[in-house]
Coordinates of C-alpha atoms in Angstrom, one line a residue:
M78 CA 38.8 6.6 13.7
A79 CA 35.5 4.9 12.6
A80 CA 35.5 1.1 12.4
E81 CA 35.2 -0.4 8.9
K82 CA 31.7 -1.6 8.0
L83 CA 31.2 -5.4 8.1
R84 CA 30.2 -6.8 4.7
F85 CA 28.1 -9.9 3.9
H86 CA 31.0 -12.0 2.7
E87 CA 32.8 -11.4 6.0
M88 CA 30.0 -12.8 8.1
G89 CA 30.8 -16.5 7.3
L90 CA 27.6 -17.1 5.4
D91 CA 26.9 -20.1 3.1
E92 CA 27.9 -19.5 -0.5
R93 CA 24.3 -20.1 -1.7
V94 CA 23.0 -17.3 0.6
L95 CA 25.7 -15.0 -0.7
Q96 CA 24.7 -15.8 -4.3
A97 CA 21.0 -14.9 -3.4
I98 CA 22.1 -11.6 -1.8
A99 CA 24.2 -10.8 -4.9
S100 CA 21.1 -11.5 -7.1
L101 CA 19.2 -8.9 -5.0
S102 CA 22.0 -6.3 -5.8
W103 CA 22.7 -5.6 -2.1
A104 CA 26.2 -4.1 -2.1
E105 CA 26.5 -3.9 1.7
P106 CA 24.3 -4.6 4.8
T107 CA 22.1 -2.0 6.4
L108 CA 22.9 -0.9 10.0
I109 CA 20.4 -3.4 11.5
Q110 CA 21.7 -6.2 9.3
E111 CA 25.3 -5.4 10.2
K112 CA 24.7 -5.5 13.9
A113 CA 22.0 -8.2 14.2
I114 CA 23.2 -11.0 11.8
P115 CA 26.6 -11.8 13.6
L116 CA 24.9 -11.9 17.0
A117 CA 22.1 -14.1 15.7
L118 CA 24.6 -16.5 14.1
E119 CA 26.2 -16.9 17.5
G120 CA 22.8 -18.2 18.8
K121 CA 21.9 -15.2 21.0
D122 CA 18.3 -13.9 21.5
L123 CA 17.8 -10.4 20.1
L124 CA 15.5 -7.4 20.8
A125 CA 16.1 -5.0 18.0
R126 CA 14.6 -1.6 17.2
A127 CA 15.1 -0.1 13.8
R128 CA 13.0 2.2 11.6
T129 CA 10.7 1.0 9.0
G130 CA 12.3 0.2 5.6
S131 CA 15.7 -0.5 7.3
G132 CA 16.0 -4.2 6.3
K133 CA 14.7 -5.8 9.5
T134 CA 13.2 -8.8 7.6
A135 CA 16.6 -9.8 6.1
A136 CA 18.3 -9.2 9.4
Y137 CA 16.4 -12.2 10.9
A138 CA 15.8 -14.2 7.7
I139 CA 19.5 -14.6 6.8
P140 CA 20.5 -16.2 10.2
I141 CA 17.5 -18.5 10.0
I142 CA 18.4 -19.8 6.6
E143 CA 22.0 -20.1 7.6
H144 CA 21.1 -22.1 10.7
L145 CA 18.8 -24.5 8.7
L146 CA 21.5 -25.1 6.1
N147 CA 24.0 -26.0 8.8
T148 CA 21.4 -28.2 10.6
K149 CA 20.7 -30.2 7.4
K150 CA 24.3 -31.2 7.1
S151 CA 23.9 -33.5 10.1
V152 CA 20.1 -34.0 10.5
C153 CA 18.0 -35.7 7.7
E154 CA 14.6 -35.6 9.4
Q155 CA 12.2 -33.0 7.9
A156 CA 10.5 -30.7 10.6
V157 CA 9.3 -27.2 11.2
R158 CA 12.3 -25.5 12.8
A159 CA 11.5 -21.8 12.5
L160 CA 8.3 -19.9 13.2
I161 CA 7.8 -16.2 12.1
L162 CA 4.8 -14.4 13.7
V163 CA 3.5 -11.3 11.9
P164 CA 0.6 -9.0 12.8
T165 CA -0.9 -8.7 9.3
K166 CA -1.6 -11.0 6.4
E167 CA 0.0 -8.6 4.0
L168 CA 3.2 -8.6 6.0
G169 CA 3.1 -12.4 6.0
Q170 CA 3.1 -12.5 2.3
Q171 CA 5.9 -10.0 2.1
V172 CA 8.1 -12.0 4.5
Q173 CA 7.5 -15.2 2.5
Q174 CA 8.6 -13.4 -0.7
M175 CA 11.8 -12.1 1.0
V176 CA 12.6 -15.6 2.4
R177 CA 12.1 -17.1 -1.1
Q178 CA 14.4 -14.5 -2.6
L179 CA 17.1 -15.4 0.0
T180 CA 16.7 -19.1 -0.7
L181 CA 16.8 -18.8 -4.4
C182 CA 19.9 -21.0 -4.6
C183 CA 18.8 -23.5 -2.0
A184 CA 15.1 -23.7 -2.5
R185 CA 15.2 -27.6 -2.3
D186 CA 16.9 -27.5 1.1
V187 CA 14.9 -24.7 2.7
R188 CA 11.1 -24.7 2.3
V189 CA 8.8 -22.0 3.5
A190 CA 5.0 -21.8 3.9
D191 CA 2.8 -18.8 4.6
V192 CA -0.5 -19.7 6.4
S193 CA -1.5 -16.1 7.3
G194 CA -4.1 -15.8 4.6
Q195 CA -7.9 -16.2 4.8
V196 CA -7.8 -19.6 3.1
D197 CA -9.8 -22.3 4.9
V198 CA -7.7 -24.2 7.5
S199 CA -8.4 -27.5 5.8
A200 CA -6.9 -26.1 2.6
Q201 CA -3.7 -25.4 4.4
R202 CA -3.4 -28.8 6.0
P203 CA -1.6 -30.4 3.0
I204 CA 1.0 -27.7 3.0
L205 CA 1.8 -28.2 6.7
M206 CA 1.8 -32.0 6.3
E207 CA 4.9 -31.6 4.2
K208 CA 6.6 -30.0 7.3
P209 CA 8.1 -26.9 5.7
D210 CA 11.3 -25.7 7.4
I211 CA 9.9 -22.2 8.0
V212 CA 6.2 -21.4 8.8
I213 CA 4.9 -17.8 8.6
G214 CA 1.5 -16.7 10.1
T215 CA -0.5 -14.5 12.4
P216 CA -0.8 -15.7 16.0
S217 CA -4.5 -16.5 15.6
R218 CA -4.0 -18.7 12.6
I219 CA -0.9 -20.5 14.0
L220 CA -2.8 -21.2 17.3
L221 CA -5.7 -22.5 15.2
H222 CA -3.5 -25.0 13.5
L223 CA -1.8 -26.0 16.8
E224 CA -5.2 -26.7 18.4
Q225 CA -6.4 -28.7 15.4
H226 CA -3.1 -30.7 15.4
T227 CA -2.3 -29.8 11.8
L228 CA 0.9 -28.2 13.2
N229 CA 3.2 -29.5 15.9
L230 CA 6.1 -27.4 17.3
S231 CA 6.5 -28.9 20.8
T232 CA 9.7 -30.7 19.9
S233 CA 11.1 -29.4 16.6
L234 CA 11.0 -25.6 16.9
E235 CA 14.5 -24.1 17.2
M236 CA 13.9 -20.4 16.2
L237 CA 11.1 -18.0 16.8
V238 CA 10.6 -14.5 15.3
I239 CA 8.0 -11.9 16.3
D240 CA 8.1 -9.2 13.6
E241 CA 6.6 -5.7 14.2
A242 CA 6.3 -6.8 17.9
D243 CA 4.8 -3.5 19.0
L244 CA 1.7 -4.1 16.9
L245 CA 0.7 -7.6 18.0
F246 CA -1.1 -6.5 21.2
S247 CA -2.8 -3.5 19.5
F248 CA -4.2 -5.9 16.9
G249 CA -5.8 -8.0 19.6
F250 CA -3.4 -10.9 19.6
E251 CA -2.4 -10.8 23.3
N252 CA -4.4 -13.9 24.4
D253 CA -3.6 -15.8 21.2
L254 CA 0.1 -15.2 21.6
K255 CA 0.1 -16.3 25.3
N256 CA -1.8 -19.5 24.5
L257 CA 0.5 -20.1 21.5
L258 CA 3.7 -20.0 23.7
G259 CA 2.3 -22.9 25.7
H260 CA 2.7 -25.1 22.6
L261 CA 6.4 -24.3 22.1
P262 CA 9.4 -26.1 23.6
K263 CA 11.2 -24.5 26.6
I264 CA 14.4 -23.8 24.7
Y265 CA 14.6 -21.9 21.4
Q266 CA 16.3 -18.9 19.9
A267 CA 14.0 -15.9 19.7
F268 CA 14.1 -12.5 17.9
L269 CA 11.8 -9.5 18.6
M270 CA 11.9 -6.9 15.8
S271 CA 10.1 -3.6 16.4
A272 CA 10.1 0.0 15.2
T273 CA 9.4 1.3 18.8
F274 CA 10.0 0.0 22.3
N275 CA 6.7 0.4 24.2
E276 CA 5.1 -1.4 27.1
D277 CA 3.7 -4.2 24.9
V278 CA 7.3 -5.0 23.6
Q279 CA 8.5 -5.0 27.2
T280 CA 5.8 -7.6 28.1
L281 CA 6.8 -9.7 25.1
K282 CA 10.4 -9.5 26.0
E283 CA 9.6 -11.1 29.4
L284 CA 7.5 -13.8 27.9
V285 CA 9.7 -14.8 25.0
L286 CA 13.4 -13.8 25.4
H287 CA 16.1 -15.2 27.6
N288 CA 19.0 -12.8 28.4
P289 CA 18.7 -11.0 25.0
M290 CA 21.1 -8.7 23.3
I291 CA 19.2 -5.3 23.0
L292 CA 20.0 -3.3 19.8
K293 CA 18.8 0.3 20.1
L294 CA 20.2 1.7 16.9
T295 CA 21.0 5.4 17.0
E296 CA 19.6 6.1 13.6
S297 CA 16.4 8.1 13.5
Q298 CA 13.0 6.6 12.7
L299 CA 13.0 8.5 9.4
P300 CA 15.7 9.1 6.8
D301 CA 17.4 12.5 6.8
S302 CA 16.7 15.4 4.5
S303 CA 19.2 14.2 1.8
Q304 CA 16.9 11.2 1.2
L305 CA 13.4 12.3 2.5
I306 CA 11.9 15.7 2.0
Q307 CA 8.9 16.5 4.2
Y308 CA 6.5 19.3 3.6
H309 CA 3.2 20.6 5.1
I310 CA 0.7 22.9 3.5
K311 CA -2.1 24.6 5.6
C312 CA -5.5 24.3 3.9
E313 CA -9.1 23.7 4.7
E314 CA -11.4 20.8 3.7
E315 CA -12.4 22.2 0.3
E316 CA -8.8 23.3 -0.5
K317 CA -7.6 19.7 0.1
F318 CA -9.6 18.5 -2.8
L319 CA -8.6 21.5 -4.9
L320 CA -4.9 20.8 -4.2
I321 CA -4.9 17.1 -4.9
Y322 CA -6.7 17.7 -8.2
T323 CA -4.2 20.3 -9.2
F324 CA -1.1 18.3 -8.2
F325 CA -2.2 15.2 -10.2
K326 CA -3.8 16.9 -13.2
L327 CA -0.9 19.3 -13.8
S328 CA 1.6 16.5 -13.0
L329 CA 3.2 18.6 -10.1
V330 CA 3.4 15.2 -8.2
R331 CA 5.1 12.6 -10.3
G332 CA 5.8 8.9 -9.7
K333 CA 4.0 6.3 -7.6
T334 CA 2.0 7.9 -4.8
I335 CA 0.2 6.6 -1.7
I336 CA -2.6 8.9 -0.4
F337 CA -3.5 8.3 3.3
V338 CA -7.0 9.1 4.7
N339 CA -8.4 8.3 8.1
S340 CA -11.6 6.4 7.2
I341 CA -13.1 4.1 4.6
D342 CA -15.8 6.7 3.6
R343 CA -13.0 9.2 2.9
C344 CA -11.3 6.6 0.8
Y345 CA -14.2 6.3 -1.5
R346 CA -15.1 10.0 -1.5
L347 CA -11.6 10.9 -2.7
K348 CA -11.6 8.0 -5.2
L349 CA -14.9 9.1 -6.7
F350 CA -13.8 12.8 -6.7
L351 CA -10.6 11.9 -8.7
E352 CA -12.6 9.8 -11.1
Q353 CA -14.6 12.9 -12.1
F354 CA -11.4 14.1 -13.8
S355 CA -10.4 10.6 -15.2
I356 CA -7.7 10.3 -12.6
L357 CA -7.8 6.6 -11.7
A358 CA -6.8 5.5 -8.2
C359 CA -7.2 2.2 -6.3
V360 CA -8.7 1.8 -2.8
L361 CA -7.0 -0.2 0.0
N362 CA -8.8 -0.7 3.3
S363 CA -9.9 -3.3 5.8
E364 CA -13.2 -4.1 4.1
L365 CA -11.4 -5.8 1.2
P366 CA -10.5 -9.5 1.5
V367 CA -6.8 -10.2 2.0
H368 CA -6.4 -11.7 -1.5
S369 CA -7.8 -8.6 -3.1
R370 CA -5.5 -6.4 -0.9
C371 CA -2.4 -8.4 -1.8
H372 CA -3.4 -8.4 -5.5
I373 CA -3.7 -4.6 -5.4
I374 CA -0.3 -4.2 -3.7
N375 CA 1.3 -6.5 -6.3
Q376 CA -0.2 -4.6 -9.2
F377 CA 1.0 -1.3 -7.6
N378 CA 4.5 -2.8 -7.2
Q379 CA 4.5 -3.9 -10.8
S380 CA 3.6 -0.2 -11.8
L381 CA 0.3 -1.1 -13.4
Y382 CA -1.1 2.0 -11.7
D383 CA 0.4 4.9 -9.8
Y384 CA -2.1 6.0 -7.1
I385 CA -3.3 4.1 -4.0
I386 CA -5.8 5.6 -1.5
A387 CA -5.2 3.8 1.8
T388 CA -6.5 3.9 5.3
D389 CA -4.9 3.0 8.6
E390 CA -7.9 2.6 10.8
H391 CA -6.1 0.6 13.5
V392 CA -4.0 3.6 14.6
L393 CA -5.5 5.2 17.7
T394 CA -5.2 8.7 19.0
N395 CA -2.7 9.3 21.8
L396 CA -4.9 9.3 24.9
S397 CA -4.1 8.8 28.5
G398 CA -5.2 6.4 31.2
S399 CA -8.6 4.8 31.2
E400 CA -9.7 6.9 28.2
E401 CA -7.2 5.1 26.1
Q402 CA -8.4 1.7 27.3
K403 CA -12.0 2.6 26.4
T404 CA -11.0 3.7 22.9
K405 CA -9.0 0.5 22.4
K406 CA -12.1 -1.6 23.4
K407 CA -14.3 0.4 21.1
W408 CA -11.8 0.1 18.3
C409 CA -11.5 -3.7 18.7
K410 CA -15.2 -4.2 18.5
K411 CA -15.4 -2.0 15.3
A412 CA -12.3 -3.7 13.8
R413 CA -13.7 -7.2 14.2
A414 CA -16.6 -6.3 11.9
K415 CA -13.9 -5.6 9.2
D416 CA -10.5 -7.3 9.2
H417 CA -8.5 -6.9 12.5
E418 CA -5.4 -8.3 10.7
Y419 CA -5.3 -5.5 8.2
G420 CA -2.3 -3.1 8.0
V421 CA -1.0 -0.7 5.3
S422 CA 1.0 2.0 7.1
R423 CA 3.0 -0.7 8.9
G424 CA 4.8 -3.7 7.5
V425 CA 3.7 -3.8 3.9
D426 CA 6.5 -3.1 1.5
F427 CA 5.4 -0.9 -1.4
Y428 CA 8.1 -0.8 -4.1
N429 CA 9.6 2.5 -5.4
V430 CA 7.1 4.9 -3.8
S431 CA 8.1 8.4 -4.8
N432 CA 5.5 10.3 -2.7
V433 CA 3.3 9.9 0.4
I434 CA 0.4 12.4 0.7
N435 CA -1.3 12.7 4.1
F436 CA -4.7 13.9 2.8
D437 CA -6.0 13.6 6.4
F438 CA -3.5 14.3 9.2
P439 CA -2.5 11.1 11.0
R440 CA -4.0 10.6 14.4
S441 CA -0.7 10.1 16.2
V442 CA 3.1 10.7 15.8
E443 CA 3.6 7.0 15.4
S444 CA 1.1 6.9 12.6
Y445 CA 2.8 9.8 10.8
I446 CA 6.2 8.0 11.0
H447 CA 4.9 4.8 9.7
R448 CA 2.9 6.4 6.9
V449 CA 5.9 8.5 5.7
G450 CA 8.0 5.4 6.1
R451 CA 6.4 3.9 3.0
T452 CA 8.6 6.1 0.9
A453 CA 12.4 6.8 0.9
R454 CA 13.1 3.1 1.6
A455 CA 16.5 1.5 1.3
N456 CA 18.5 4.1 -0.7
N457 CA 15.6 5.6 -2.7
Q458 CA 14.6 9.2 -2.6
G459 CA 11.1 10.2 -1.4
T460 CA 8.8 13.1 -0.6
A461 CA 6.1 13.4 2.0
L462 CA 3.4 16.1 1.8
T463 CA 0.9 16.6 4.6
F464 CA -2.3 18.7 4.4
V465 CA -3.1 20.5 7.6
S466 CA -6.4 22.2 8.5
H467 CA -6.7 24.7 11.4
T468 CA -8.1 22.0 13.7
E469 CA -5.1 19.7 13.0
L470 CA -2.5 22.3 14.0
P471 CA -1.9 20.8 17.5
L472 CA -1.2 17.4 15.8
L473 CA 1.3 19.1 13.5
Q474 CA 3.0 20.6 16.5
N475 CA 3.2 17.1 18.2
V476 CA 4.9 15.7 15.1
E477 CA 7.3 18.5 14.8
D478 CA 8.3 18.3 18.5
A479 CA 8.8 14.5 18.1
L480 CA 11.0 14.9 15.0
A481 CA 13.0 17.8 16.6
G482 CA 13.6 15.5 19.6
E483 CA 15.3 13.0 17.2
N484 CA 17.6 15.8 15.9
L485 CA 16.2 15.5 12.4
D486 CA 17.3 18.4 10.3
C487 CA 14.3 18.0 8.0
A488 CA 11.2 18.6 10.1
L489 CA 8.1 19.5 8.1
K490 CA 8.9 22.5 5.9
P491 CA 6.1 24.8 4.7
Y492 CA 5.3 24.0 1.0
Q493 CA 5.8 27.2 -1.0
F494 CA 2.6 27.2 -3.0
R495 CA 0.2 30.1 -3.6
I496 CA -3.3 28.7 -3.7
E497 CA -4.6 31.9 -5.3
E498 CA -2.9 30.9 -8.5
I499 CA -5.2 27.9 -8.9
E500 CA -8.5 29.7 -8.1
G501 CA -9.6 29.1 -11.7
F502 CA -9.9 25.3 -10.9
R503 CA -12.1 25.8 -7.8
Y504 CA -15.4 25.9 -9.7
R505 CA -14.4 22.5 -11.4
C506 CA -13.7 21.0 -8.0
K507 CA -17.0 22.2 -6.6
D508 CA -18.8 20.8 -9.6
A509 CA -17.1 17.4 -9.0
M510 CA -17.7 17.4 -5.3
R511 CA -21.5 17.9 -5.8
S512 CA -21.5 14.7 -7.8
V513 CA -19.9 12.7 -4.9
T514 CA -22.9 12.4 -2.5
K515 CA -23.2 10.1 0.5
Q516 CA -25.4 7.8 -1.5
S517 CA -22.9 7.5 -4.3
I518 CA -20.2 6.7 -1.7
K519 CA -22.4 4.0 -0.3
E520 CA -23.1 2.6 -3.8
A521 CA -19.3 2.6 -4.5
R522 CA -18.7 0.5 -1.4
I523 CA -21.5 -1.9 -2.3
K524 CA -20.1 -2.2 -5.8
E525 CA -16.7 -3.3 -4.4
I526 CA -18.5 -6.0 -2.2
K527 CA -20.5 -7.2 -5.2
Q528 CA -17.3 -7.5 -7.2
E529 CA -15.7 -9.5 -4.5
L530 CA -18.7 -11.8 -4.3
L531 CA -18.6 -12.4 -8.1
N532 CA -14.9 -13.2 -7.9
S533 CA -15.1 -15.4 -4.8
E534 CA -13.9 -19.0 -5.3
K535 CA -15.9 -20.1 -2.3
L536 CA -19.2 -18.9 -3.9
K537 CA -18.3 -20.3 -7.4
T538 CA -20.1 -23.6 -6.9
Y539 CA -23.1 -21.8 -5.4
F540 CA -23.5 -19.5 -8.4
E541 CA -23.2 -22.5 -10.7
D542 CA -26.2 -24.1 -8.9
N543 CA -28.0 -20.8 -8.8
P544 CA -27.3 -18.9 -12.0
R545 CA -30.3 -16.6 -11.4
D546 CA -28.7 -15.1 -8.3
F547 CA -25.4 -14.7 -10.2
N548 CA -27.2 -12.8 -13.0
L549 CA -29.1 -10.6 -10.6
L550 CA -25.9 -9.7 -8.8
R551 CA -24.0 -9.0 -12.0
H552 CA -26.7 -6.8 -13.5
D553 CA -27.7 -5.0 -10.3
K554 CA -26.7 -1.4 -11.1
P555 CA -26.2 1.4 -8.6
L556 CA -29.3 3.6 -8.0
H557 CA -27.3 6.8 -7.4
P558 CA -23.9 6.6 -9.1
A559 CA -21.4 9.5 -9.1
I560 CA -22.1 11.1 -12.5
V561 CA -18.8 11.5 -14.4
K562 CA -18.8 14.6 -16.6
P563 CA -16.5 14.1 -19.7
H564 CA -15.6 17.8 -20.1
L565 CA -13.8 17.7 -16.7
K566 CA -11.2 15.4 -18.1
N567 CA -9.3 18.1 -20.0
V568 CA -7.5 21.1 -18.6
P569 CA -8.0 24.2 -20.8
D570 CA -4.8 26.1 -21.4
Y571 CA -6.2 29.4 -20.1
L572 CA -6.8 27.9 -16.6
I573 CA -3.1 27.0 -16.1
P574 CA -1.3 29.7 -14.1
Q575 CA 1.5 31.5 -16.0
T576 CA 4.0 30.6 -13.3
L577 CA 3.2 26.8 -13.8
K578 CA 3.1 26.7 -17.6
G579 CA 6.8 26.1 -17.9
I580 CA 7.0 23.2 -15.4
T581 CA 3.6 21.4 -15.7
K582 CA 2.6 18.6 -18.1
P583 CA -1.2 18.7 -18.0
L584 CA -3.0 15.6 -19.0
I585 CA -4.9 17.1 -22.0
S586 CA -6.4 14.8 -24.6
K587 CA -6.2 16.3 -28.1
R588 CA -8.8 15.7 -30.7
K589 CA -7.6 13.9 -33.8
R590 CA -8.2 15.7 -37.0
W591 CA -9.7 13.8 -39.9
R592 CA -7.3 13.5 -42.8
R593 CA -8.1 11.9 -46.2
K594 CA -5.7 9.3 -47.5
V595 CA -4.3 10.2 -51.0
T596 CA -4.0 7.2 -53.2
G597 CA -2.8 7.6 -56.8
K598 CA -3.7 10.7 -58.7
S599 CA -6.1 13.2 -57.3
T600 CA -9.5 13.3 -59.0
Q601 CA -12.5 15.6 -58.8
K602 CA -14.4 13.0 -56.8
N603 CA -11.9 12.4 -54.0
R604 CA -10.6 16.0 -53.9
K605 CA -11.4 17.7 -50.6
P606 CA -13.8 20.5 -51.2
N607 CA -12.6 24.0 -50.7
M608 CA -14.7 25.4 -47.8
K609 CA -13.7 28.9 -48.6
R610 CA -15.6 28.9 -51.9
N611 CA -19.0 30.5 -51.9
P612 CA -21.6 27.7 -52.6
L613 CA -24.1 30.1 -54.0
K614 CA -21.7 31.1 -56.8
H615 CA -20.5 27.6 -57.6
F616 CA -23.8 25.6 -57.4
T617 CA -24.4 23.1 -60.2
S618 CA -27.4 20.8 -60.8
Q619 CA -25.5 17.9 -62.4
G620 CA -26.6 15.6 -59.7
K621 CA -30.3 16.2 -60.4
K622 CA -29.8 15.7 -64.2
R623 CA -28.1 12.3 -63.6
K624 CA -31.0 11.2 -61.4
A625 CA -33.5 12.3 -64.1
K626 CA -31.7 10.3 -66.9
S627 CA -31.6 7.2 -64.7
A628 CA -35.3 7.6 -64.0
S629 CA -36.2 7.8 -67.7

């Protein structure tokens, strides 16, 4: 007989924490929360593996808040007692938001600060001078504050969390983290939260944890087929664009959607292609500053737009031995030119994502799992659709083998769609693709950078002193923009396949007919002329006679 599931009110939590949980409408804890929270409340170190979207953040945030509330009953001194390390700035903001939601009823007693952003260190000094109870940041930013003595953890720290632990080393934080640990006290409670147990996590375990409880939850890394439906469709490069156009324009894909590609150029190529048909999508990649990325994510979460085209450039192909090390080094050099603390497929919580489309096949099994993990989170339903070209078939086989090893009953099913039925749209897609040239993609990327410069707070004073530079930048137009053709916006009825007419809702803009407003009695002057009458038989020269009288 199965044991009854432990509920939040049975864990001995503070009433204020229970009220915050109730305000979030959490009826019962997830598996990771049910297992981890009681052990954490007992003061034990934890190494926990759970799939993305399983509630790992609350699993460590609730024990931290509970510990701080209990500590403040006997200790009045304000100090930083909890440190949460994250691999990306986006994840840092998400963790801060979750902690604030859980401290809704005790915000005066538990204060939290996120210093993971790209704000200047001096601007964050006043926040840290107030000694918030919980500090969130990336290892590099926390180490910077420790070295500049704006943050001191040597005596006050009681709890340490490393979230998405398997990503920290791959993001280049190995040395920063090792140096950071030297600034911490010898005794503290630690949590390592990860989606996978790899060699990096094992190294962290030896560095950070002391006799930890290891939670290897038996649940698979992805939800089962009752919650997540996974499809694949075999198509070549040109057909990928044809399919994405058809799915969006005929509303075959409905709801908020994340489209994943493998490079920044592909991001802008797909964005400009969709713009040809008045399908608006937003781009999310490592070239954008962190404030812009977080702003885009917030707007998406608030349903201000439905489509995001995202990259996950940090994911590496599964290689072996020295070849893998070489690739990592090459990637690290390339990533530093952008933002090496960027991450979309991991950590970031997009709300109510109905679909994930892998426009480009992910480079590894882990990348596939983390991409698809953006949908079907909590108890929501989700769909994942992956485009597969003939060169990507071995990657598809790797993913299917990995999922079969986890006993998933929902591996990637073939998507039953006959591409011959949408051949009528092919000429439109070719026409749109001709407009998206390499130069127009380059101009689109430059345009994004210009916009960021114009919106930059750091450059605001410079532009005030140099208005000419501001005007030049603002009025500098692209030399080779992607030409948008208005006629591609509408979908003619004759192009829609007969089999799809009953289920599609094409985005067709209808022309408004002009109608005269009838006020009072109808007169000869305001009466609409009868176009069927023959003008040669009903011609009068009264107008000319009136002109002649007025002239005389």
